[in-house]
PDB file of C-alpha atoms in Angstrom:
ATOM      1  CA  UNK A  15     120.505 152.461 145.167  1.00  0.00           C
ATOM      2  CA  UNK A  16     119.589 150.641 148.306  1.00  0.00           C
ATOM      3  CA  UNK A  17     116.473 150.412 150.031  1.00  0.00           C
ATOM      4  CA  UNK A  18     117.597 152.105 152.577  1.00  0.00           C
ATOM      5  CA  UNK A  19     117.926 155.507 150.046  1.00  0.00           C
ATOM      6  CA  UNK A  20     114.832 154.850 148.327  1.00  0.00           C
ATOM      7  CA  UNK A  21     112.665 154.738 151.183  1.00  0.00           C
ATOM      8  CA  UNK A  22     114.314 158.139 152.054  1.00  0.00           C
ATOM      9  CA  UNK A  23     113.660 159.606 148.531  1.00  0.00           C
ATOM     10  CA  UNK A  24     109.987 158.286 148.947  1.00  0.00           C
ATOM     11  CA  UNK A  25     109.607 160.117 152.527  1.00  0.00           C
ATOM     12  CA  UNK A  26     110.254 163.329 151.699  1.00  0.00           C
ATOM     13  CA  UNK A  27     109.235 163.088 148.345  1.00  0.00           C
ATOM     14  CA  UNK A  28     105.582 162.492 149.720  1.00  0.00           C
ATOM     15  CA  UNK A  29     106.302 164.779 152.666  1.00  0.00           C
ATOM     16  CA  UNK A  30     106.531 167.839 149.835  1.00  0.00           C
ATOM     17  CA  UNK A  31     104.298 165.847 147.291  1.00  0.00           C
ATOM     18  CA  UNK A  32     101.116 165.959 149.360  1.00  0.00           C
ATOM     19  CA  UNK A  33      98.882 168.604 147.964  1.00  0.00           C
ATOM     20  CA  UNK A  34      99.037 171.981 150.489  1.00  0.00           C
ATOM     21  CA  UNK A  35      95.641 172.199 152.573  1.00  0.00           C
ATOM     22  CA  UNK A  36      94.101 175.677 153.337  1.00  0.00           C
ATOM     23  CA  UNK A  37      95.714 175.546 157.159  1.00  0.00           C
ATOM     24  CA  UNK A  38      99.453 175.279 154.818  1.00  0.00           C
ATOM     25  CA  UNK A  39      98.496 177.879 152.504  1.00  0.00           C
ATOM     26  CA  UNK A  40      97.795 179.622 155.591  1.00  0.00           C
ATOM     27  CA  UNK A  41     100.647 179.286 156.870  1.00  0.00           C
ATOM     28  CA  UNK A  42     102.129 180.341 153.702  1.00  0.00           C
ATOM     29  CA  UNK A  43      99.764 183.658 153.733  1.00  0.00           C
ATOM     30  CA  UNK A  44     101.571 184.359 157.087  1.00  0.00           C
ATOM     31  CA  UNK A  45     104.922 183.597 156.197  1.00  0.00           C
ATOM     32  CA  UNK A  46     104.829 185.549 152.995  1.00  0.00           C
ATOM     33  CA  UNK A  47     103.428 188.735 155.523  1.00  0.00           C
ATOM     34  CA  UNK A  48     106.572 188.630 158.472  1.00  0.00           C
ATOM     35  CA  UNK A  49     108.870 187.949 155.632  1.00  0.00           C
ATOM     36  CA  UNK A  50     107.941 191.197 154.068  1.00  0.00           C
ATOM     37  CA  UNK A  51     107.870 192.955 157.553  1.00  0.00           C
ATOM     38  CA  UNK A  52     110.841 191.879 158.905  1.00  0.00           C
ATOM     39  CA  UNK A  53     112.985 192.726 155.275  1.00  0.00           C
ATOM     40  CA  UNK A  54     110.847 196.221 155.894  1.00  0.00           C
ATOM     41  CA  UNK A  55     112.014 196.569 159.612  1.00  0.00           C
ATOM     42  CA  UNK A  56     115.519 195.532 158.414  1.00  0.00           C
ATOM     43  CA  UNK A  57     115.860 197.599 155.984  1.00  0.00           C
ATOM     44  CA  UNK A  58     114.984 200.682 157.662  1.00  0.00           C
ATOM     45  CA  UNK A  59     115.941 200.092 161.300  1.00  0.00           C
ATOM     46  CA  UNK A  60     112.846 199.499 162.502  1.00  0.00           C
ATOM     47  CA  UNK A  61     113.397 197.382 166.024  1.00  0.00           C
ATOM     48  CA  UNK A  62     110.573 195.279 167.710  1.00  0.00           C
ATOM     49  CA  UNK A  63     110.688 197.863 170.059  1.00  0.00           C
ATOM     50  CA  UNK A  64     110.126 200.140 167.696  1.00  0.00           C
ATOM     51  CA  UNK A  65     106.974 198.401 166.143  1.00  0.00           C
ATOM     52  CA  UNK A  66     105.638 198.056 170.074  1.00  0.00           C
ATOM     53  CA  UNK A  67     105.935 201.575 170.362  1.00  0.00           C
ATOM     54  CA  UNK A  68     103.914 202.471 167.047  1.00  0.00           C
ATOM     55  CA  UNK A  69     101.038 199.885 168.144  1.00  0.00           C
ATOM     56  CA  UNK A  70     101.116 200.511 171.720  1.00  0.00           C
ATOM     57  CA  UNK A  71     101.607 196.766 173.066  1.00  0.00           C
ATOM     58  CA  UNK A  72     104.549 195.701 174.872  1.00  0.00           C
ATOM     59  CA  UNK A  73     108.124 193.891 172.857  1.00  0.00           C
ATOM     60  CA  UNK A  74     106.632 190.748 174.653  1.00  0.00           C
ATOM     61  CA  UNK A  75     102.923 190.624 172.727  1.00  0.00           C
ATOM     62  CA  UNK A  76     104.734 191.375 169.581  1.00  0.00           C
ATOM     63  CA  UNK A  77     106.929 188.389 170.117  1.00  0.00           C
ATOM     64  CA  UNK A  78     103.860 186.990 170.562  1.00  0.00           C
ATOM     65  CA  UNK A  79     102.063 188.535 167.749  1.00  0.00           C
ATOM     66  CA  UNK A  80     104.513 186.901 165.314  1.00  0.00           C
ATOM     67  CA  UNK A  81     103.528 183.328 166.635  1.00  0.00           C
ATOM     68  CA  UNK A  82      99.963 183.945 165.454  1.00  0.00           C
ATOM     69  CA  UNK A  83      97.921 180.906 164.153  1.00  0.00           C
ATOM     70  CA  UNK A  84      96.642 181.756 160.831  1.00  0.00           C
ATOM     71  CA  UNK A  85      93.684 182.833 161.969  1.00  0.00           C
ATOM     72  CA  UNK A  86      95.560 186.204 162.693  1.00  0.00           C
ATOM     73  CA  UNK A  87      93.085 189.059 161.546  1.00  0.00           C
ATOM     74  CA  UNK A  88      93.424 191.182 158.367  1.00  0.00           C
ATOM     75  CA  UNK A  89      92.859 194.189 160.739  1.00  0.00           C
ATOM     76  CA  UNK A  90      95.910 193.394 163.010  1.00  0.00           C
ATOM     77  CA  UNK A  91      97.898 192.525 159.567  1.00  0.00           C
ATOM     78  CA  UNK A  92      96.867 196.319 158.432  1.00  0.00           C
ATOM     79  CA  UNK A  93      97.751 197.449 161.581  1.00  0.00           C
ATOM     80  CA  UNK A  94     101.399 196.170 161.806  1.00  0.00           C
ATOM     81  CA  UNK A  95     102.169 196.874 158.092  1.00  0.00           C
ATOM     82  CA  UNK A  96     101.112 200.717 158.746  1.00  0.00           C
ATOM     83  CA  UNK A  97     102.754 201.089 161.687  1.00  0.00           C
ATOM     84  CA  UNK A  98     106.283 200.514 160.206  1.00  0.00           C
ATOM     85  CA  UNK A  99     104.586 202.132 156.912  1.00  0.00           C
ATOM     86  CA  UNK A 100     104.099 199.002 154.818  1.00  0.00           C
ATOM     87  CA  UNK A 101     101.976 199.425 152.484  1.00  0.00           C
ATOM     88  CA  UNK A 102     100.138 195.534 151.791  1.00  0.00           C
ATOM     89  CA  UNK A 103      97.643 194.739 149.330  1.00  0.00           C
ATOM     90  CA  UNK A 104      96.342 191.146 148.536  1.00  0.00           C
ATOM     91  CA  UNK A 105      96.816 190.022 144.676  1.00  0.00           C
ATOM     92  CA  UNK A 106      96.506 187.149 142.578  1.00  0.00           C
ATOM     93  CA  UNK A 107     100.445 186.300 141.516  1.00  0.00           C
ATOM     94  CA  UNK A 108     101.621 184.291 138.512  1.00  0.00           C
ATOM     95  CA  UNK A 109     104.425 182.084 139.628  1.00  0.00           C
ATOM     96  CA  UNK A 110     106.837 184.172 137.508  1.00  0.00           C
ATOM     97  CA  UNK A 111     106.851 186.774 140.360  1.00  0.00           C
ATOM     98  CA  UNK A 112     108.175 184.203 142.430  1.00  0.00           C
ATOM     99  CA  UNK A 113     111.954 184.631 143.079  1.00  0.00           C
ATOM    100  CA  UNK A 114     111.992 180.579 142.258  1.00  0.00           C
ATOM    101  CA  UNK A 115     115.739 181.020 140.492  1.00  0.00           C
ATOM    102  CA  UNK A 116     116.978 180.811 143.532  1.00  0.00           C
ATOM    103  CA  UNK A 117     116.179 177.181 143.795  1.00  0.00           C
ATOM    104  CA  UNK A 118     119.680 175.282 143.244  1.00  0.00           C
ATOM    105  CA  UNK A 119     119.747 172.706 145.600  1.00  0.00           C
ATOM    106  CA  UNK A 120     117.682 171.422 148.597  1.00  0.00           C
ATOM    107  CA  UNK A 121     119.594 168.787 150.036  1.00  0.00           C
ATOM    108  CA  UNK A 122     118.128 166.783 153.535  1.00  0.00           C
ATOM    109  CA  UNK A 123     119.873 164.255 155.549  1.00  0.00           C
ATOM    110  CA  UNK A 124     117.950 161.158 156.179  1.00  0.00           C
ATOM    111  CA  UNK A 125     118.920 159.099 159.333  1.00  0.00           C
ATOM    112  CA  UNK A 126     121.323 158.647 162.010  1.00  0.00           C
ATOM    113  CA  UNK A 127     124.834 160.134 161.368  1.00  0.00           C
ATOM    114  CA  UNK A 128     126.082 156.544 161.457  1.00  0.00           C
ATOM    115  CA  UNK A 129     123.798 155.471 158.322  1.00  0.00           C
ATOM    116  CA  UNK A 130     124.803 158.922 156.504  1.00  0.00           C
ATOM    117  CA  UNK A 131     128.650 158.031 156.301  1.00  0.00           C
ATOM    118  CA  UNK A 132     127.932 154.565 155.808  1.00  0.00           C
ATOM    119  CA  UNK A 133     125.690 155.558 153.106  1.00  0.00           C
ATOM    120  CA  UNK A 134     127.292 158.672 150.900  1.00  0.00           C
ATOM    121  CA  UNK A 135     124.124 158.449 148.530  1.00  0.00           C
ATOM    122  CA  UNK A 136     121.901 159.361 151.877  1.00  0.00           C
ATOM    123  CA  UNK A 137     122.164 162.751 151.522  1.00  0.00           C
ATOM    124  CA  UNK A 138     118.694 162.769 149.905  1.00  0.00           C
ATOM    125  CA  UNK A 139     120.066 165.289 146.719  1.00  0.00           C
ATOM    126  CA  UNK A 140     116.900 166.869 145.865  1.00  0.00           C
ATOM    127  CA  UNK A 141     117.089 165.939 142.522  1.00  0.00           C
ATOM    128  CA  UNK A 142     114.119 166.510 143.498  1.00  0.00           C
ATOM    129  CA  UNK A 143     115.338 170.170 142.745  1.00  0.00           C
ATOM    130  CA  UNK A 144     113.789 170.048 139.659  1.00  0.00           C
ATOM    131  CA  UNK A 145     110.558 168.144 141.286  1.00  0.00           C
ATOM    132  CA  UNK A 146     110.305 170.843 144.380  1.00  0.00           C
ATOM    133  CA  UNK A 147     110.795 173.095 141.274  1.00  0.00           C
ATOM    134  CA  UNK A 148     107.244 171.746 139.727  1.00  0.00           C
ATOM    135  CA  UNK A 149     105.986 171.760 142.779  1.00  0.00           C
ATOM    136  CA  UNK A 150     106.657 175.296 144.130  1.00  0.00           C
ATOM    137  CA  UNK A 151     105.101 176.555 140.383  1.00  0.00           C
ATOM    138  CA  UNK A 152     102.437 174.093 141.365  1.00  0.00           C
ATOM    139  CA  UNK A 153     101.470 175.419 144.633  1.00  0.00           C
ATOM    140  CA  UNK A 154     102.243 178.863 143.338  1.00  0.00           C
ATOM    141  CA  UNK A 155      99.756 178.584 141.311  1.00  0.00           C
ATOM    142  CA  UNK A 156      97.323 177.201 143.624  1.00  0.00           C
ATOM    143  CA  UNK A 157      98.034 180.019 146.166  1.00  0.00           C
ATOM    144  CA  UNK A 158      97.169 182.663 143.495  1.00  0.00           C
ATOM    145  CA  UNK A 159      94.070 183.897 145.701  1.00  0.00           C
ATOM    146  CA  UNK A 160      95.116 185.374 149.218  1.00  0.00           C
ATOM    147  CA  UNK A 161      98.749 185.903 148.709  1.00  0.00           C
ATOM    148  CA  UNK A 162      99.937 188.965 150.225  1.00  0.00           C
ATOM    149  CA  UNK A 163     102.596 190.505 148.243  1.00  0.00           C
ATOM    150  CA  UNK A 164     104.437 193.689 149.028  1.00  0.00           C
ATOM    151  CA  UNK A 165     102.914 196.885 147.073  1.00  0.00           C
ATOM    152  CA  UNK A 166     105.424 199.004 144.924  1.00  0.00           C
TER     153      UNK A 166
ATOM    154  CA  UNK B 203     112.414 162.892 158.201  1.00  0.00           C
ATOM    155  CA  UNK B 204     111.216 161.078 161.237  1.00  0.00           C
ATOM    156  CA  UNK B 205     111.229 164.069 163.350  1.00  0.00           C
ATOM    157  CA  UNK B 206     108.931 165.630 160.465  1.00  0.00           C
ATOM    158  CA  UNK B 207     106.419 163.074 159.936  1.00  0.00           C
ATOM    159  CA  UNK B 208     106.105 162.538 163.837  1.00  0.00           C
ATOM    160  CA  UNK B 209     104.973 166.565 163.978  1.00  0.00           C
ATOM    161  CA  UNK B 210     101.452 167.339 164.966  1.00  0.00           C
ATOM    162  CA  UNK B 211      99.696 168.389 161.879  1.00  0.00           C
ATOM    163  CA  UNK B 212      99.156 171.746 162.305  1.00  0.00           C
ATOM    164  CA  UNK B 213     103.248 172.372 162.926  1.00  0.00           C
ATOM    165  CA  UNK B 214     103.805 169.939 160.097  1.00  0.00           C
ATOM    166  CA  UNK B 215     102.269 172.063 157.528  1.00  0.00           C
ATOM    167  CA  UNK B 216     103.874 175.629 159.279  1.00  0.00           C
ATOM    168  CA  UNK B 217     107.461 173.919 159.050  1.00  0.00           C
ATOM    169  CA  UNK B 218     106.661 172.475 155.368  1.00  0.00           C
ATOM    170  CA  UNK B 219     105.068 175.811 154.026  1.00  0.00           C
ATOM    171  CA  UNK B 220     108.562 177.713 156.022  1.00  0.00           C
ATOM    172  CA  UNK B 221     111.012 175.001 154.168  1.00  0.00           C
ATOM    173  CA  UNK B 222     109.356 175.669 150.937  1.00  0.00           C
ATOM    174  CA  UNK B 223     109.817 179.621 151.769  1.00  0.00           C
ATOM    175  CA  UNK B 224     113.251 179.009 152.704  1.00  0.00           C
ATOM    176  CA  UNK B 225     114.128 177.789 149.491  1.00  0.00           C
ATOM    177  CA  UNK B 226     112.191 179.758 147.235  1.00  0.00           C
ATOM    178  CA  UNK B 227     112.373 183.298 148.255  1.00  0.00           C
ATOM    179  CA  UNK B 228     115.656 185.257 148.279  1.00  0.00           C
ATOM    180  CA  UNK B 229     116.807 185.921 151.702  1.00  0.00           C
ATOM    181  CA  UNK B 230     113.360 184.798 153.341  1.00  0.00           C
ATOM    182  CA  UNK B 231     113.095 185.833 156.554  1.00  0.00           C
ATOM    183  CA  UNK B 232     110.873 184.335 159.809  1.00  0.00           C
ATOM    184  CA  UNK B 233     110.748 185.205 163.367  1.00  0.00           C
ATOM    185  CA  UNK B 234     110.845 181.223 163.637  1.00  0.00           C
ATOM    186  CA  UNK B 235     114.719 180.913 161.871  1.00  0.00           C
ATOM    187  CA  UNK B 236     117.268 181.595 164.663  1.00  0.00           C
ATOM    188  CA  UNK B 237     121.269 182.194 164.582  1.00  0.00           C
ATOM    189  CA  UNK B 238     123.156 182.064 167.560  1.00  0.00           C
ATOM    190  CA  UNK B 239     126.000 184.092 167.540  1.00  0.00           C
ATOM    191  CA  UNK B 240     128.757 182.489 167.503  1.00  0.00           C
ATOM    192  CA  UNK B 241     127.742 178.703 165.720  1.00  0.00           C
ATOM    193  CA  UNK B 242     127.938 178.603 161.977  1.00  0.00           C
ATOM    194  CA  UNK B 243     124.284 177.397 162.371  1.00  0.00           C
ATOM    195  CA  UNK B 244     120.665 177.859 162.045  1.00  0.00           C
ATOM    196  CA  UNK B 245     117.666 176.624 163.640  1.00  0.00           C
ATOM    197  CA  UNK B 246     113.898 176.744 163.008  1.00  0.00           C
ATOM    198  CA  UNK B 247     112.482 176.587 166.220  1.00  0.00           C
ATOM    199  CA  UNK B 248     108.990 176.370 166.447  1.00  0.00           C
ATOM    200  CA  UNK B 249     107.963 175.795 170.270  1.00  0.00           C
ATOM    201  CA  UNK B 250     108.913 172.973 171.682  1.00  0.00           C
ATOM    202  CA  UNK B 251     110.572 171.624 168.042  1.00  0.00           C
ATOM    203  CA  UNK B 252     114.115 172.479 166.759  1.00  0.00           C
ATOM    204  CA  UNK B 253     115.705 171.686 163.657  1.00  0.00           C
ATOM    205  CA  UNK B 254     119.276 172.503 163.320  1.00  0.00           C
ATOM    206  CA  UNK B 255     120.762 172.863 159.525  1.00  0.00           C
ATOM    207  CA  UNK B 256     123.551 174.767 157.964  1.00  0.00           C
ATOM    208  CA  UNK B 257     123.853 176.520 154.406  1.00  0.00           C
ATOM    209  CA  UNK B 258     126.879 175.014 152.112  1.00  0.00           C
ATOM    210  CA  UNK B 259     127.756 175.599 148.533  1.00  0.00           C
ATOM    211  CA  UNK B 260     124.988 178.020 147.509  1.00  0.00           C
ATOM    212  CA  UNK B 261     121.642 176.997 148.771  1.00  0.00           C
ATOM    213  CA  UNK B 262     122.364 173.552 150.184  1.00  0.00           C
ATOM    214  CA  UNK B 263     120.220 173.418 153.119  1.00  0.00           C
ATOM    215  CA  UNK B 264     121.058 170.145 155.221  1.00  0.00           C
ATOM    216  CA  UNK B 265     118.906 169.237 158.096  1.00  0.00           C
ATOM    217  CA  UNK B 266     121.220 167.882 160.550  1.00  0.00           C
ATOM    218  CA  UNK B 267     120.016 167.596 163.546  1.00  0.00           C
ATOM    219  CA  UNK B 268     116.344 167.974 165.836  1.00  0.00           C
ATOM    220  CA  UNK B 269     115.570 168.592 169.519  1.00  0.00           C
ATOM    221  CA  UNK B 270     112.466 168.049 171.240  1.00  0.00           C
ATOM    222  CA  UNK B 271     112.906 170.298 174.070  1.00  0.00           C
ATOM    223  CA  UNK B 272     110.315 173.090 176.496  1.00  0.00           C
ATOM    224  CA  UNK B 273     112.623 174.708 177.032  1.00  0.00           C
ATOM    225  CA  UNK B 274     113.329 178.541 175.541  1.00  0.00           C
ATOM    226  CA  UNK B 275     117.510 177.914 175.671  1.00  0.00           C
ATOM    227  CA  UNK B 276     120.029 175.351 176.209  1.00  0.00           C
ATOM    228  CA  UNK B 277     122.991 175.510 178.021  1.00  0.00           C
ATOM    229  CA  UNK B 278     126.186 176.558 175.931  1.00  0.00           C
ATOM    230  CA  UNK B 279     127.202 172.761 176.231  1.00  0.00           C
ATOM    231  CA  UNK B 280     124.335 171.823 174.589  1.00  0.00           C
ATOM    232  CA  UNK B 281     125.233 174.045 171.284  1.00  0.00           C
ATOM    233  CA  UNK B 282     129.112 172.954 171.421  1.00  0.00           C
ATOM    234  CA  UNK B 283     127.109 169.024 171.497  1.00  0.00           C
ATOM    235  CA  UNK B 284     125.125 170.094 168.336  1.00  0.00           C
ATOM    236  CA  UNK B 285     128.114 172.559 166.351  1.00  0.00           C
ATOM    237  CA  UNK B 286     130.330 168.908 166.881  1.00  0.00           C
ATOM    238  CA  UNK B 287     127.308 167.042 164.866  1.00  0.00           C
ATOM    239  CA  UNK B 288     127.250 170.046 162.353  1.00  0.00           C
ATOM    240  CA  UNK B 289     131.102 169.939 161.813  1.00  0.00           C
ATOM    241  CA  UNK B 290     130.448 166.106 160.707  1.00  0.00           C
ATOM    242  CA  UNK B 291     128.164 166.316 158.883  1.00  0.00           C
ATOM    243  CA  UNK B 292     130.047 169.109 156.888  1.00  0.00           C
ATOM    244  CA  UNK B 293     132.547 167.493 156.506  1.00  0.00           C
ATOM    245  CA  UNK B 294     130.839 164.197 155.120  1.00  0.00           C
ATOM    246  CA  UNK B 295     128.997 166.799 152.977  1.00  0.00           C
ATOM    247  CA  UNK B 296     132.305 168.404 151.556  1.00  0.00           C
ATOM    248  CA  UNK B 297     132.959 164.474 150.699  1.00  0.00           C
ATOM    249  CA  UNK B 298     129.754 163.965 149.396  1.00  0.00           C
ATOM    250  CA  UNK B 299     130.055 167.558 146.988  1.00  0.00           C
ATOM    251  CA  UNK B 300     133.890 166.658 146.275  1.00  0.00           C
ATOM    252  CA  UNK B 301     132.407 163.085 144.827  1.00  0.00           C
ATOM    253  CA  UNK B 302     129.916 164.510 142.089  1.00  0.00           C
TER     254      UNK B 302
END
């Protein structure tokens, strides 16, 4: 293995080692929330012009809405779930919920294009699977307060 | 990884947490994961970052290529530029796959 690969293993080994703060569980609060309104809107033909419509802002703002910092409020959250009639609730989860056999392979590219067919070995195979695997169930677990999940 | 560890912090942990997502919920979706119609790729662009990858072989997610750019859209040249990358990198991937 040269250097070279091992210094790429190491990078984003620590880049998805380092243990999530509040602002990235944040983040994952809010990711976890458009992912279930946007399968929602999908799924029933619900538009962003649609959702404007039911919350009386323009398709612009909520463009914009779905930029929001973290810091979004649980109010506005309520309000865009009911107006495509979402219904959210927040729940501890066990990490079993998570769909986490859909993990195969994460595979990065480290590098210039140059070092990558120089190097076959520097496609950075996530063997690391299996790592990203303990780590997901890791920060799963450590999410288990605040993560919005989809009610049934 | 250089374009990731030279992020701002606060986009560094929103593209980490959205990577994770990406490969741990089924069909995750985001406002921040583009297609362009027409290029057999994706990009997460979150203002004024873009990371171009492509999906291979099941969930192989390879990173491929990043722009720095405020700008809201490129040129069509600019996407032909990038799909050229992609197709090499494919292709060394296909290698890569073939080689295992």
């Amino acid at each position: 293995m040269s250097k070279n690969l091992k210094d790429s293993y190491k990078d984003v080994e620590d880049f998805f080692d380092e243990e999530p703060s509040i602002s990235e569980k944040s983040w994952g609060v809010i990711h976890d929330f458009y992912h279930y309104v946007l399968t929602h809107m999908e799924k029933n033909g619900i538009t962003k012009t649609d959702l404007a419509k039911r919350i009386n802002k323009s398709k612009a703002s909520v463009t914009q809405m779905f930029n929001k910092n973290p810091n979004v409020s649980v109010r506005k959250l309520v309000e865009i779930a009911d107006a495509i009639d979402l219904e959210i609730s927040i729940r501890p989860i066990k990490y079993e919920d998570r769909a986490i056999e859909e993990i195969q392979l994460l595979t990065y590219t480290t590098g210039s294009l140059e070092e990558v067919k120089s190097n076959e070995a520097n496609f950075v195979n996530f063997d690391t699977i299996e790592n990203s695997y303990k780590k997901e169930i890791k920060y799963s677990k450590s999410v288990s307060y605040g993560q919005i999940e989809e009610s049934i | 990884m250089d374009a990731f560890s030279s992020l701002q912090d606060e986009e560094k942990k929103r593209i980490k947490d959205l990577i994770k997502k990406m490969v741990t919920v089924k069909d995750f979706r985001s406002d921040k994961i583009k297609h362009l119609k027409g290029y057999p790729f994706y990009e997460i662009r979150i203002f004024p970052h873009r990371f171009f990858y492509f999906q291979k072989s099941g969930n192989n997610i390879i990173f491929f290529d990043y722009i720095l750019k405020k700008v809201n859209s490129f040129p069509d040249k600019v996407y032909k530029e990038i799909n050229k990358k992609k197709e090499k990198y494919e292709q060394e991937f296909e290698r890569f796959i073939q080689r295992r």
